[in-house]
PDB file of C-alpha atoms in Angstrom:
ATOM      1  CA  UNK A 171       0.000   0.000   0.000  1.00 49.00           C
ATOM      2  CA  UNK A 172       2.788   2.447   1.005  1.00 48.00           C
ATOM      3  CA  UNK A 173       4.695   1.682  -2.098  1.00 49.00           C
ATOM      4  CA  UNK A 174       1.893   1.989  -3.970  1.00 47.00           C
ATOM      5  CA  UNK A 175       1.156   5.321  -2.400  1.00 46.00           C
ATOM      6  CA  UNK A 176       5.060   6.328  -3.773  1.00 46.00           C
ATOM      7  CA  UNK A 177       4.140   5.821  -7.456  1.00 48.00           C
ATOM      8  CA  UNK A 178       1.381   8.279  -7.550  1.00 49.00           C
ATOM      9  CA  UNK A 179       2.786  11.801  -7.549  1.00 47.00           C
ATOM     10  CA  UNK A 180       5.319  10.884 -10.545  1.00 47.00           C
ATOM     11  CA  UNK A 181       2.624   9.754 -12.633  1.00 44.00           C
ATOM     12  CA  UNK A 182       0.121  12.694 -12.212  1.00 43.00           C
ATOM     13  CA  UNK A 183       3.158  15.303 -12.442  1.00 45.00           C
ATOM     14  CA  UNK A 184       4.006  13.417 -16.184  1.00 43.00           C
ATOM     15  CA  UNK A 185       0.161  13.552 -16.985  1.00 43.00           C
ATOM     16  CA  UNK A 186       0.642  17.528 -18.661  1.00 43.00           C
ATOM     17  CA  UNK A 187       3.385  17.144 -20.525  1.00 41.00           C
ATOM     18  CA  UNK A 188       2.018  13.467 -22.135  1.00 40.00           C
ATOM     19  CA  UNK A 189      -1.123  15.387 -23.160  1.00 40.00           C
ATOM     20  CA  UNK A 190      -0.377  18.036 -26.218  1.00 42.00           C
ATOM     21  CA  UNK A 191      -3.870  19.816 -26.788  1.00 45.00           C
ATOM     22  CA  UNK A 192      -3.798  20.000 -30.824  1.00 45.00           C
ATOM     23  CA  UNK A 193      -0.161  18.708 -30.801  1.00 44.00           C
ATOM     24  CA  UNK A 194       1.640  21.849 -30.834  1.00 46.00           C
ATOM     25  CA  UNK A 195       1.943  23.036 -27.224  1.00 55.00           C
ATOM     26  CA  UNK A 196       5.739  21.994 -27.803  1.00 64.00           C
ATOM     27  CA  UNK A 197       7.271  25.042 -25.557  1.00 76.00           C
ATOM     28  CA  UNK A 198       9.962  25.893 -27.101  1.00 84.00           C
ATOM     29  CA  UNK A 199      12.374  29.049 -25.367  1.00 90.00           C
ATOM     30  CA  UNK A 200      12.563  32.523 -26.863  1.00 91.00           C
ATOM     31  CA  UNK A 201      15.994  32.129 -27.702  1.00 93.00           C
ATOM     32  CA  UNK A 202      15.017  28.588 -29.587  1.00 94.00           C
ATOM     33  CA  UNK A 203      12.545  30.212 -31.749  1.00 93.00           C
ATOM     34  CA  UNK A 204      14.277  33.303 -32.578  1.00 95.00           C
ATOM     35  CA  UNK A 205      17.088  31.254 -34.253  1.00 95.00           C
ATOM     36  CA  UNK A 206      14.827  29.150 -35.768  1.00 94.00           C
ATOM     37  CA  UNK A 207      13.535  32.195 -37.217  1.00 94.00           C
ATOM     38  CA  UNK A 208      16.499  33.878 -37.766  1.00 95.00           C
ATOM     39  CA  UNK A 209      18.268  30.750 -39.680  1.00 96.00           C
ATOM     40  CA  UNK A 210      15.166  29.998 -42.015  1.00 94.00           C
ATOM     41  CA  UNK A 211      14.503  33.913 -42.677  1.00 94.00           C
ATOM     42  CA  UNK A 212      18.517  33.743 -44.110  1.00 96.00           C
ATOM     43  CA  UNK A 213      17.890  30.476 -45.598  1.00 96.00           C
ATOM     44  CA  UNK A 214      14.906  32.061 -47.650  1.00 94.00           C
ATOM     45  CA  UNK A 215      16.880  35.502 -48.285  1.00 96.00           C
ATOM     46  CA  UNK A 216      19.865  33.940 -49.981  1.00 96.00           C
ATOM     47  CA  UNK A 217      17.580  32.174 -52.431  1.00 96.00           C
ATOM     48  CA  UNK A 218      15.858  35.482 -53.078  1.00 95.00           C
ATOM     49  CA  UNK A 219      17.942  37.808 -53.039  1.00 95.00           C
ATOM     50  CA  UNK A 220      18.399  38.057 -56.503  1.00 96.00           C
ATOM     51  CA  UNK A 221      14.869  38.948 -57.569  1.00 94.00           C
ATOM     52  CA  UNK A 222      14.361  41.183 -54.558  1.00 93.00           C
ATOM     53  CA  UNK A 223      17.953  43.100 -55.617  1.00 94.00           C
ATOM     54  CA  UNK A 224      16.179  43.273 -59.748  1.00 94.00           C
ATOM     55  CA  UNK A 225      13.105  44.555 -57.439  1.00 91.00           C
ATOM     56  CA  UNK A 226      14.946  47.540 -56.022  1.00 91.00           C
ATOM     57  CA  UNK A 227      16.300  48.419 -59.510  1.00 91.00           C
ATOM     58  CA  UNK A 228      12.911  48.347 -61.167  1.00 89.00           C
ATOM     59  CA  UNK A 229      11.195  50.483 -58.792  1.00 85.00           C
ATOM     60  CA  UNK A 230      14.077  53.519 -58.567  1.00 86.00           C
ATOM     61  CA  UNK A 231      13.922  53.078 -62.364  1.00 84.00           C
ATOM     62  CA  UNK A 232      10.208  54.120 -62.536  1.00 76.00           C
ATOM     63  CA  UNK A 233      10.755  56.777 -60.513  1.00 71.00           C
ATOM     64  CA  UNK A 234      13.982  58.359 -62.879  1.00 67.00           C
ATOM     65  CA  UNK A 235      12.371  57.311 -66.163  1.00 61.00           C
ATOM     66  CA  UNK A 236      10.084  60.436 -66.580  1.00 59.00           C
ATOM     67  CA  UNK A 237      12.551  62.888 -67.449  1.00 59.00           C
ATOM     68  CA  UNK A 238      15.030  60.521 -69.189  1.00 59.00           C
ATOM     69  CA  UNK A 239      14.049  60.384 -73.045  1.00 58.00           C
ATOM     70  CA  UNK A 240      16.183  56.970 -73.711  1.00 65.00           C
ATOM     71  CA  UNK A 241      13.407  54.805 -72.494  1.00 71.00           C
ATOM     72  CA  UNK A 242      13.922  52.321 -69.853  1.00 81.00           C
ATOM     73  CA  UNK A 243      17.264  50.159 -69.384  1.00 85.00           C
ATOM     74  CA  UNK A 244      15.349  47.422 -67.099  1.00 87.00           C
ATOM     75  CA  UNK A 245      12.676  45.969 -68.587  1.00 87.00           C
ATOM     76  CA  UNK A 246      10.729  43.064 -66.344  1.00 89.00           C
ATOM     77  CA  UNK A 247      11.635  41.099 -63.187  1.00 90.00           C
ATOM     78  CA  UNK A 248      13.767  38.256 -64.776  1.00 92.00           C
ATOM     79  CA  UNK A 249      15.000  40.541 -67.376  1.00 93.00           C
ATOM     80  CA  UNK A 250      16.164  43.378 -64.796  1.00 94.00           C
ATOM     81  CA  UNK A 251      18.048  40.535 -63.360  1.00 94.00           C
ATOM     82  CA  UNK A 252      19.599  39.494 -66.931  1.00 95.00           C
ATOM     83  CA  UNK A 253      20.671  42.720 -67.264  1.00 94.00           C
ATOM     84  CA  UNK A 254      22.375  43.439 -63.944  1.00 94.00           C
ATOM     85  CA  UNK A 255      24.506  39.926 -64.366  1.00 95.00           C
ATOM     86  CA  UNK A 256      25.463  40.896 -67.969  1.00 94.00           C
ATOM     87  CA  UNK A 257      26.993  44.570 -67.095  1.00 92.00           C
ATOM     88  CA  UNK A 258      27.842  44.179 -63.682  1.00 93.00           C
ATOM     89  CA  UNK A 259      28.621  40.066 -63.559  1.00 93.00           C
ATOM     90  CA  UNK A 260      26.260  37.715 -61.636  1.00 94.00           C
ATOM     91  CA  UNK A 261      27.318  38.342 -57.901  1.00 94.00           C
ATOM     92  CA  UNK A 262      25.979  41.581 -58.130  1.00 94.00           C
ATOM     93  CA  UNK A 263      22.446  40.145 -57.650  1.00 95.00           C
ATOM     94  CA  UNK A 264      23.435  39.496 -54.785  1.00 94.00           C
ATOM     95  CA  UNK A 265      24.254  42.845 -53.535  1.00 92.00           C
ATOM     96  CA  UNK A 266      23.260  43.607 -50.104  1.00 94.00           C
ATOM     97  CA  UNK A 267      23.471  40.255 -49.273  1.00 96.00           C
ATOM     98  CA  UNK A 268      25.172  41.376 -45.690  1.00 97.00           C
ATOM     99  CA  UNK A 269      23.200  44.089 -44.271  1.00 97.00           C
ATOM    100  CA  UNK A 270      20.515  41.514 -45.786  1.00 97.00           C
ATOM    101  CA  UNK A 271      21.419  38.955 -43.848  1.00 97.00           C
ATOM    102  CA  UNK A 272      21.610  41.444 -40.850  1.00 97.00           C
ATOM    103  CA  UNK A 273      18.033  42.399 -41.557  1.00 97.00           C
ATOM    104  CA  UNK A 274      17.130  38.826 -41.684  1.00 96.00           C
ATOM    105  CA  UNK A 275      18.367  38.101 -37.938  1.00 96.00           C
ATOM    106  CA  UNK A 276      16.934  40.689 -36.200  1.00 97.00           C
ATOM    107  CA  UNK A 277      13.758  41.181 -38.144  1.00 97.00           C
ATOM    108  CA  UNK A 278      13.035  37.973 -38.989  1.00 95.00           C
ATOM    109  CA  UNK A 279      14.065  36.387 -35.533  1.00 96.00           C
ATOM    110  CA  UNK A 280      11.971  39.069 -33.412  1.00 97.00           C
ATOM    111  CA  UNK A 281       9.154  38.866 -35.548  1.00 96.00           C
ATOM    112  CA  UNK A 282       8.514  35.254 -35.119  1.00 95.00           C
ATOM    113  CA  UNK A 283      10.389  34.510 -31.751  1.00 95.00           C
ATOM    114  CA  UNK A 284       8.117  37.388 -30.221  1.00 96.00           C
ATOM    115  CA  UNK A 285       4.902  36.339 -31.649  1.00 96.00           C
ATOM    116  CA  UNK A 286       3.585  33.692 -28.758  1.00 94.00           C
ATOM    117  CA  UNK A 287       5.022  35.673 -26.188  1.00 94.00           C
ATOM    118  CA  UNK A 288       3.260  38.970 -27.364  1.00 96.00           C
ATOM    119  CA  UNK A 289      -0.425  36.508 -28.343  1.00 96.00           C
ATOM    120  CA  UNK A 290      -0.205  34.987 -24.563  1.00 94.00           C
ATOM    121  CA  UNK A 291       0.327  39.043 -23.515  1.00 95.00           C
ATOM    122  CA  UNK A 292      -2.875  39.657 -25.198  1.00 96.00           C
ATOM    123  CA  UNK A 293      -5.366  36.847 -24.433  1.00 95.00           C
ATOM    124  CA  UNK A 294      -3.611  36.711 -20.843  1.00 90.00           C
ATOM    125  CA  UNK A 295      -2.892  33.915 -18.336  1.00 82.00           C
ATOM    126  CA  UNK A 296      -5.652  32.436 -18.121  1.00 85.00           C
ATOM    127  CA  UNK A 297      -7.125  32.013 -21.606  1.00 88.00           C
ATOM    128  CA  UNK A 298      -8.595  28.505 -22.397  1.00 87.00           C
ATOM    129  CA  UNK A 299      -9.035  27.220 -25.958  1.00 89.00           C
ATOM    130  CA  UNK A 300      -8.232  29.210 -29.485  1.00 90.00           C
ATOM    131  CA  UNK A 301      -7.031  32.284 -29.259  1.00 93.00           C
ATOM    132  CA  UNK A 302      -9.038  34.630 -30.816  1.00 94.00           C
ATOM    133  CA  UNK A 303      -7.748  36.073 -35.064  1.00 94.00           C
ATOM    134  CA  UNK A 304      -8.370  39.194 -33.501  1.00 95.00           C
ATOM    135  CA  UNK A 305      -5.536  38.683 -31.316  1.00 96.00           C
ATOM    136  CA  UNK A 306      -3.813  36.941 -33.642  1.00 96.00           C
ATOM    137  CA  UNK A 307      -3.555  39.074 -35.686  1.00 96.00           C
ATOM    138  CA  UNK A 308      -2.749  42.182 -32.916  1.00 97.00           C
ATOM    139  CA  UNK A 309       0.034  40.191 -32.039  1.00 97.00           C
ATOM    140  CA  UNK A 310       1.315  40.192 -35.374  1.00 97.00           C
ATOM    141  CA  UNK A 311       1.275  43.742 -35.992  1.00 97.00           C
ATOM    142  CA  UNK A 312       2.848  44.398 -32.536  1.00 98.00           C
ATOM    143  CA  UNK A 313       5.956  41.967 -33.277  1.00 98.00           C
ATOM    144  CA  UNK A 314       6.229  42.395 -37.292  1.00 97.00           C
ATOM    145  CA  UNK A 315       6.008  47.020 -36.253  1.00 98.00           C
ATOM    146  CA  UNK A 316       9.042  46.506 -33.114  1.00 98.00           C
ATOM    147  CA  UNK A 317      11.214  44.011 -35.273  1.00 98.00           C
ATOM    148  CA  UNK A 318      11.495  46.498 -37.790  1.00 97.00           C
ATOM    149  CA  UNK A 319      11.447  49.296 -36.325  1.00 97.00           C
ATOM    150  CA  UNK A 320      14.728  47.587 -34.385  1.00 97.00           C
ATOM    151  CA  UNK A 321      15.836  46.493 -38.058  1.00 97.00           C
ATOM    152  CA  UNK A 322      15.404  49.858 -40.219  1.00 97.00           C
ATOM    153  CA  UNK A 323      19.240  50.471 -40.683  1.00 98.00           C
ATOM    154  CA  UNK A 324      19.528  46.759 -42.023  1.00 97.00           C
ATOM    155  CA  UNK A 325      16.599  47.869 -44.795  1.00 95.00           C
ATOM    156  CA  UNK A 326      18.240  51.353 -45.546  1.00 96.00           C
ATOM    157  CA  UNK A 327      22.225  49.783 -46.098  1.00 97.00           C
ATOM    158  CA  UNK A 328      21.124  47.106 -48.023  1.00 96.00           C
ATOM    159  CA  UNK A 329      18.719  49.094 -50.403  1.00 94.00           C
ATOM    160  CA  UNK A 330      21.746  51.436 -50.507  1.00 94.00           C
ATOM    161  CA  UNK A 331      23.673  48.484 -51.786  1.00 94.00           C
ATOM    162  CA  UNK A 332      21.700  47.136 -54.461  1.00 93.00           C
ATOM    163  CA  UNK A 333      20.493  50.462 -55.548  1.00 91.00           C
ATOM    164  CA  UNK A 334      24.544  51.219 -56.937  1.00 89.00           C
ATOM    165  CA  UNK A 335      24.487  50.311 -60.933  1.00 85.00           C
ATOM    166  CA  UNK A 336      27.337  50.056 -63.428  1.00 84.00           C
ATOM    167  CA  UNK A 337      29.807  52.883 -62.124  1.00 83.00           C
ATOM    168  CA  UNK A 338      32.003  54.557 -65.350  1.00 82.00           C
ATOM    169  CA  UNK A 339      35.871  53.661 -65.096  1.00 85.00           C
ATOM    170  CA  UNK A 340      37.374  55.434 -62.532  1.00 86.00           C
ATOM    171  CA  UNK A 341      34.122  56.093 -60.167  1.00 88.00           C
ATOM    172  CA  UNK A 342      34.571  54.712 -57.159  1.00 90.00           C
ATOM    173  CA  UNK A 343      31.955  53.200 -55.268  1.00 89.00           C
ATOM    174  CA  UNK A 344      29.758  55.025 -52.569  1.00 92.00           C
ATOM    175  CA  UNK A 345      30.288  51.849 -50.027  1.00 94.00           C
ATOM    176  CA  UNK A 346      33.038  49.724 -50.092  1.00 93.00           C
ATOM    177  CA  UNK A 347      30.830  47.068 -48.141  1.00 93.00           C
ATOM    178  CA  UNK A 348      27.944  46.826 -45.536  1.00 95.00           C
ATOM    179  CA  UNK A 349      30.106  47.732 -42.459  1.00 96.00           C
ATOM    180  CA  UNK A 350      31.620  50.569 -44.192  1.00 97.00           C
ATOM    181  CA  UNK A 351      28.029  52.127 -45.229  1.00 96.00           C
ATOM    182  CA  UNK A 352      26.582  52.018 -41.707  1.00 97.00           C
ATOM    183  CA  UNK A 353      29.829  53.659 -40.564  1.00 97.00           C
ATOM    184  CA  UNK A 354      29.722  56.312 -43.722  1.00 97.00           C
ATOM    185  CA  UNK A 355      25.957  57.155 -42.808  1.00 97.00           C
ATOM    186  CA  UNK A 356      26.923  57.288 -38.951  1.00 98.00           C
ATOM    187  CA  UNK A 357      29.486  59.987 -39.908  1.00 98.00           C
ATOM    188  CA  UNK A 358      28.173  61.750 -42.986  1.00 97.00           C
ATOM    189  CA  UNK A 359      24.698  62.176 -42.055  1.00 97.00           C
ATOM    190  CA  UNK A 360      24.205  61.129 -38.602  1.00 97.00           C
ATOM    191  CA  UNK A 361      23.143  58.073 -36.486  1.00 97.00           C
ATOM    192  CA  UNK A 362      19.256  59.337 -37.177  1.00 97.00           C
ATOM    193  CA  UNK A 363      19.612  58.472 -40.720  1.00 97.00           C
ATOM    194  CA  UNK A 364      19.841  55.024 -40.487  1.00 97.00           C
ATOM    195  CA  UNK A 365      16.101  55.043 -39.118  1.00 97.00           C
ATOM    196  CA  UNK A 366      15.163  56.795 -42.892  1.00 96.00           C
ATOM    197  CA  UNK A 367      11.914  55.713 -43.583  1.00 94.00           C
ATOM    198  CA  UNK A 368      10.893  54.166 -40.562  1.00 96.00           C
ATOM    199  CA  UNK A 369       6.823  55.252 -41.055  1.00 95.00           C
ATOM    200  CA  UNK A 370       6.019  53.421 -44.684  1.00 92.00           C
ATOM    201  CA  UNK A 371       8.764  50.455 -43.297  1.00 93.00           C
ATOM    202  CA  UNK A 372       6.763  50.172 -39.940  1.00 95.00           C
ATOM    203  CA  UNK A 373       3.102  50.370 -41.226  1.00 93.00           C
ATOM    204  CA  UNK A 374       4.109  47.884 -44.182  1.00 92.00           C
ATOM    205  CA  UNK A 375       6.204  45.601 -42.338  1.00 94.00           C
ATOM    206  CA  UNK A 376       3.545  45.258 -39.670  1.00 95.00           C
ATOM    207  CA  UNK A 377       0.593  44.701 -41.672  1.00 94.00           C
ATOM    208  CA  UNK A 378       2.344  41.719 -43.880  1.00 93.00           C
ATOM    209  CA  UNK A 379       3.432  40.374 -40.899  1.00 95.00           C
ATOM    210  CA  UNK A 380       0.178  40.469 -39.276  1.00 95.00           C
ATOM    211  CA  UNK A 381      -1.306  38.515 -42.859  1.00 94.00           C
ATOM    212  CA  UNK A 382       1.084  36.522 -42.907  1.00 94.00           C
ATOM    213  CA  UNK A 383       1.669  35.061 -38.906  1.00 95.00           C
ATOM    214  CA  UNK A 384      -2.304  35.083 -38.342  1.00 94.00           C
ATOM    215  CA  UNK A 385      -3.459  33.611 -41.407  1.00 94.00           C
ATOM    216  CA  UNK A 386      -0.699  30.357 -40.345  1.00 95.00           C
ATOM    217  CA  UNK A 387      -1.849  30.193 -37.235  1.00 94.00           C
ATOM    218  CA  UNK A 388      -5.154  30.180 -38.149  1.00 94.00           C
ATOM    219  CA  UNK A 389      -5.288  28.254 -40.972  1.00 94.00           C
ATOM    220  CA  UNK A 390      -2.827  25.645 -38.599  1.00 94.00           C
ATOM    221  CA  UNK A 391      -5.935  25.614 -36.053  1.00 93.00           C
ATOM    222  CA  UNK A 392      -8.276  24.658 -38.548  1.00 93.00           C
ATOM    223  CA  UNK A 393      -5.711  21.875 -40.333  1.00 94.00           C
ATOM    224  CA  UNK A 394      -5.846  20.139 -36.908  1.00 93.00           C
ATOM    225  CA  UNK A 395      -9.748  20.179 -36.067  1.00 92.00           C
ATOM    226  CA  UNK A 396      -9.696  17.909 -39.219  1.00 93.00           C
ATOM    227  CA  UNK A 397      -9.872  14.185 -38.712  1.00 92.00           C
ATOM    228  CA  UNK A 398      -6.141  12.486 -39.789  1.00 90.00           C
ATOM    229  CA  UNK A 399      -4.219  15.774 -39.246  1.00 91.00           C
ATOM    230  CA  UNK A 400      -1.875  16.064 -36.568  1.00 91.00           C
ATOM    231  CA  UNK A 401       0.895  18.901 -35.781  1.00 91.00           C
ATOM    232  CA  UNK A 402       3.839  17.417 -38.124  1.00 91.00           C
ATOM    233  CA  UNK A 403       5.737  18.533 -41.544  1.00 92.00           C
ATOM    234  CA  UNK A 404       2.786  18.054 -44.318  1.00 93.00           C
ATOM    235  CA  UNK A 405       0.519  20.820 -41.399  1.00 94.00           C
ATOM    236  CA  UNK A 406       3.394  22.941 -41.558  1.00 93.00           C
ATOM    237  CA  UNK A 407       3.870  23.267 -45.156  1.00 93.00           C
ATOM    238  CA  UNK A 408      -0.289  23.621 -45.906  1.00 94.00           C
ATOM    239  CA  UNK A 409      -0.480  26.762 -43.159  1.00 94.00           C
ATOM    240  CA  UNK A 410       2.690  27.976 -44.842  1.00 93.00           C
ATOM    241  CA  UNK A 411       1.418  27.836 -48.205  1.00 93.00           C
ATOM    242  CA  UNK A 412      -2.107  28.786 -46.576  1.00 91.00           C
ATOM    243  CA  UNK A 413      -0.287  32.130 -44.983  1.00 92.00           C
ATOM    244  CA  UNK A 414       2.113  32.702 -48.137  1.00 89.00           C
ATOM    245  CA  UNK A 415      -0.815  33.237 -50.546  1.00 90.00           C
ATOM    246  CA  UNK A 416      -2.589  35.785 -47.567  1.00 87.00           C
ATOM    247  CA  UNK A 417       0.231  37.764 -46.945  1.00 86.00           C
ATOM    248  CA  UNK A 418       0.665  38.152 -50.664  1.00 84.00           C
ATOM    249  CA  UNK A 419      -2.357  39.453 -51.141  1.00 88.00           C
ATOM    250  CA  UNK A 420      -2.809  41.507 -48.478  1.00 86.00           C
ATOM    251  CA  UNK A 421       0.955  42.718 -48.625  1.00 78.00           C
ATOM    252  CA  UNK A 422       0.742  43.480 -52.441  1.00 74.00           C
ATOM    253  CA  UNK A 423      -0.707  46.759 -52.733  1.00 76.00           C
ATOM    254  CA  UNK A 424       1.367  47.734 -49.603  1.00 72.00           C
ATOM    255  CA  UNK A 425       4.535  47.059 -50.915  1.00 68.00           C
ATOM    256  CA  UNK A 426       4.062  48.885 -54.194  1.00 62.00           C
ATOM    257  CA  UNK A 427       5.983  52.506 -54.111  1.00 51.00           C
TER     258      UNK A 427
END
């Protein structure tokens, strides 16, 4: 009987932990899921850097191509990038790939790493069952408007970066490098600068992030109310795919201009 007695609290203290509510109360640290974040988020910018660098050079064309009577020199996304690799060689799409990969740590590690943190701040202790999308989706516009906000110098060097064309012989280049452009902006116009833009980056930032960290969530809470689904890989990549296509089109008409 006494023995018996003994095996009881081990058993009921194991009971929580052997339960997972939809499968995915994993809890995983703050500093575990900001370098989760931060390593995918530099995974994906490596791979996209290219079209994103084509991207920059596209849009500062429209804006100079009013007054310039030769037409445009970049012509489409994938044609922008021909061009670039042809005058300038091919690593130049990858310009900016430091203060890039800069942005991609802090923004994209806060941004997600904050998230449950900041969505258990909202509903509060002692919420039971799903969390609200209205809260959701506040939590995402808190975490995607502070990660940036921290991140705005990354945004500025790097579009600084990729925004530098052919030079003529003999013009030397504004930046010799990412390090050396946050120090040249430090000095030359002031530690200020580097938080240029900082509205439109905020209130764009913050909104796709809200589409896009909602939508998975939510779309992940409804996967796993489905009979046969379960909080693994095939989940992860539906709410992905599920949040990818939201945050597009909610994040299109913001990111234009």
């Amino acid at each position: 009987g006494a023995g018996a007695g003994r095996l009881h609290p081990p058993v009921s203290q194991a009971k929580p932990s052997m339960a997972p509510d939809h499968g995915s109360k994993v809890d995983i640290s703050f500093a575990g899921r900001f370098t989760a974040s931060a390593i995918a988020a530099c995974f994906a910018e490596i791979t996209t850097i290219p079209l994103d660098t084509a991207k920059v050079r596209l849009q500062l064309q429209k804006k100079a191509v009013a007054g310039d009577l030769a037409g445009p020199k970049y012509r489409g996304l994938l044609g922008t990038a021909a061009t670039i690799a042809k005058e300038e060689g091919a690593a130049a799409l990858w310009k900016g790939i430091v203060p890039g990969l800069h942005r991609q740590c802090i923004y994209g590690g806060l941004r997600i790493g904050l998230y449950e943190p900041v969505k258990s701040f909202y509903v509060g202790e002692n919420h039971v069952g799903d969390v609200p999308l209205s809260k959701k989706i506040a939590a995402g516009f808190t975490t995607g408007a502070l990660a940036i906000a921290v991140a705005n110098p990354t945004d500025l060097v790097k579009v600084r970066l990729q925004s530098e064309g052919k030079l003529a012989p003999g013009v030397p280049r504004r930046y010799t490098g990412a390090m050396d452009a946050y120090a040249k902006i430090v000095r030359q116009e002031g530690v200020a600068a580097l938080w240029t833009g900082i509205g439109p980056n905020v209130a764009r930032n913050a909104i796709i992030n809200a589409a896009e960290l909602a939508s998975y969530d939510q779309v992940k809470q409804s996967i796993l109310k489905l009979p046969g689904f379960k909080d693994d890989v095939v989940t992860h990549i539906l709410s992905g795919l599920g949040a990818g296509f939201f945050a597009v089109c909610v994040g299109s008409p913001v990111d234009v201009g």
